[in-house]
Tab-separated table of C-alpha atoms in Angstrom:
chain	number	residue	atom	x	y	z
A	50	MET	CA	-5.623	-0.659	-7.792
A	51	THR	CA	-4.357	-0.492	-11.348
A	52	ASP	CA	-5.536	2.442	-13.426
A	53	ILE	CA	-8.285	1.046	-15.588
A	54	ASP	CA	-11.344	2.702	-17.041
A	55	VAL	CA	-14.894	1.637	-17.831
A	56	ARG	CA	-13.887	0.323	-21.270
A	57	ASP	CA	-11.208	-1.904	-19.724
A	58	ILE	CA	-13.714	-3.320	-17.249
A	59	ALA	CA	-16.224	-3.942	-20.032
A	60	ALA	CA	-13.573	-5.742	-22.107
A	61	LEU	CA	-12.458	-7.860	-19.137
A	62	ARG	CA	-16.066	-8.749	-18.384
A	63	GLN	CA	-16.746	-9.652	-22.029
A	64	GLN	CA	-13.641	-11.876	-22.117
A	65	GLY	CA	-14.624	-13.518	-18.836
A	66	ASP	CA	-11.445	-12.242	-17.161
A	67	LEU	CA	-12.842	-9.648	-14.759
A	68	GLY	CA	-13.055	-11.989	-11.759
A	69	GLU	CA	-9.482	-13.186	-12.232
A	70	PHE	CA	-8.264	-9.606	-12.671
A	71	LEU	CA	-9.941	-8.566	-9.425
A	72	ARG	CA	-8.550	-11.584	-7.532
A	73	GLN	CA	-5.038	-10.892	-8.842
A	74	THR	CA	-5.282	-7.203	-7.968
A	75	ARG	CA	-6.495	-8.024	-4.450
A	76	ASN	CA	-3.654	-10.547	-3.989
A	77	ASP	CA	-1.058	-8.051	-5.257
A	78	GLU	CA	-2.336	-5.418	-2.831
A	79	ALA	CA	-2.296	-7.895	0.066
A	80	ARG	CA	1.341	-8.813	-0.697
A	81	ALA	CA	2.362	-5.143	-0.941
A	82	ASN	CA	0.589	-4.362	2.351
A	83	SER	CA	2.296	-7.296	4.072
A	84	ARG	CA	5.715	-6.265	2.776
A	85	ARG	CA	5.267	-2.665	3.966
A	86	LYS	CA	4.001	-3.812	7.359
A	87	GLN	CA	6.990	-6.135	7.850
A	88	LEU	CA	9.441	-3.387	6.904
A	89	VAL	CA	7.933	-0.848	9.293
A	90	TYR	CA	7.381	-3.181	12.272
A	91	ARG	CA	11.099	-4.051	12.339
A	92	HIS	CA	11.774	-0.603	13.828
A	93	THR	CA	10.315	0.391	17.172
A	94	ASP	CA	10.728	4.103	16.460
A	95	LEU	CA	8.648	3.761	13.286
A	96	VAL	CA	5.985	1.842	15.202
A	97	ASP	CA	5.987	4.743	17.682
A	98	GLN	CA	5.326	7.088	14.758
A	99	LEU	CA	2.396	4.904	13.706
A	100	ARG	CA	1.009	5.205	17.241
A	101	LEU	CA	1.361	8.989	17.148
A	102	ILE	CA	-0.861	9.173	14.074
A	103	GLY	CA	-3.331	6.610	15.461
A	104	GLN	CA	-2.380	3.836	13.048
A	105	ASP	CA	-1.094	1.064	15.323
A	106	PRO	CA	-2.021	-1.682	14.720
A	107	TRP	CA	-1.543	-1.052	10.990
A	108	ASN	CA	-2.184	-3.500	8.155
A	109	GLY	CA	0.345	-1.993	5.742
A	110	ARG	CA	-2.241	-0.262	3.571
A	111	ILE	CA	-1.652	3.236	2.292
A	112	PRO	CA	-4.749	5.130	1.157
A	113	PRO	CA	-4.937	5.821	-2.591
A	114	PRO	CA	-3.409	8.976	-4.099
A	115	GLU	CA	-6.842	9.985	-5.417
A	116	TRP	CA	-10.181	9.706	-3.680
A	117	GLY	CA	-13.506	10.584	-5.253
A	118	GLY	CA	-11.782	12.199	-8.225
A	119	ALA	CA	-9.696	14.535	-6.057
A	120	ILE	CA	-6.093	14.338	-4.900
A	121	ASN	CA	-5.906	12.708	-1.475
A	122	THR	CA	-4.256	15.300	0.756
A	123	SER	CA	-4.831	13.382	3.988
A	124	PRO	CA	-2.096	14.046	6.567
A	125	ILE	CA	-2.391	10.372	7.606
A	126	ARG	CA	-1.564	9.263	4.056
A	127	ALA	CA	1.414	11.619	3.938
A	128	ALA	CA	2.682	10.370	7.311
A	129	LEU	CA	2.312	6.719	6.279
A	130	LEU	CA	4.227	7.383	3.064
A	131	ALA	CA	7.043	9.002	5.056
A	132	ILE	CA	7.191	6.132	7.543
A	133	VAL	CA	7.289	3.514	4.779
A	134	ASP	CA	9.902	5.512	2.882
A	135	GLU	CA	12.114	5.560	5.968
A	136	ALA	CA	11.656	1.817	6.505
A	137	GLU	CA	12.577	1.150	2.871
A	138	LYS	CA	15.685	3.335	3.172
A	139	ARG	CA	16.764	1.425	6.261
A	140	ALA	CA	16.180	-1.904	4.517
A	141	GLY	CA	18.331	-0.698	1.629
A	142	HIS	CA	21.134	0.322	4.009
A	143	GLN	CA	20.958	-3.051	5.769
A	144	GLN	CA	21.212	-4.910	2.458
A	145	ALA	CA	24.155	-2.756	1.334
A	146	ALA	CA	25.990	-3.452	4.614
A	147	ALA	CA	25.492	-7.220	4.316
């Protein structure tokens, strides 16, 4: 989710825009998740890596960098980031070769 604070939420609510902001944010996240999932599931070896970390089936979501005010040091998050990074690199190589 976008970095907003209590004042931003209060202003959005006062303007009547909070619901639309939340819908747009949810839609943006759903699109990003779908894109990541499609990139990763094109490669069987990356799907195997998802299985190794217990994340297959996977919806494309990556846990947030912060959780409860602390940096999220989850090894699952780190592994998902690495898998997605590899899928994105491969997609970039495929586009450059085309």
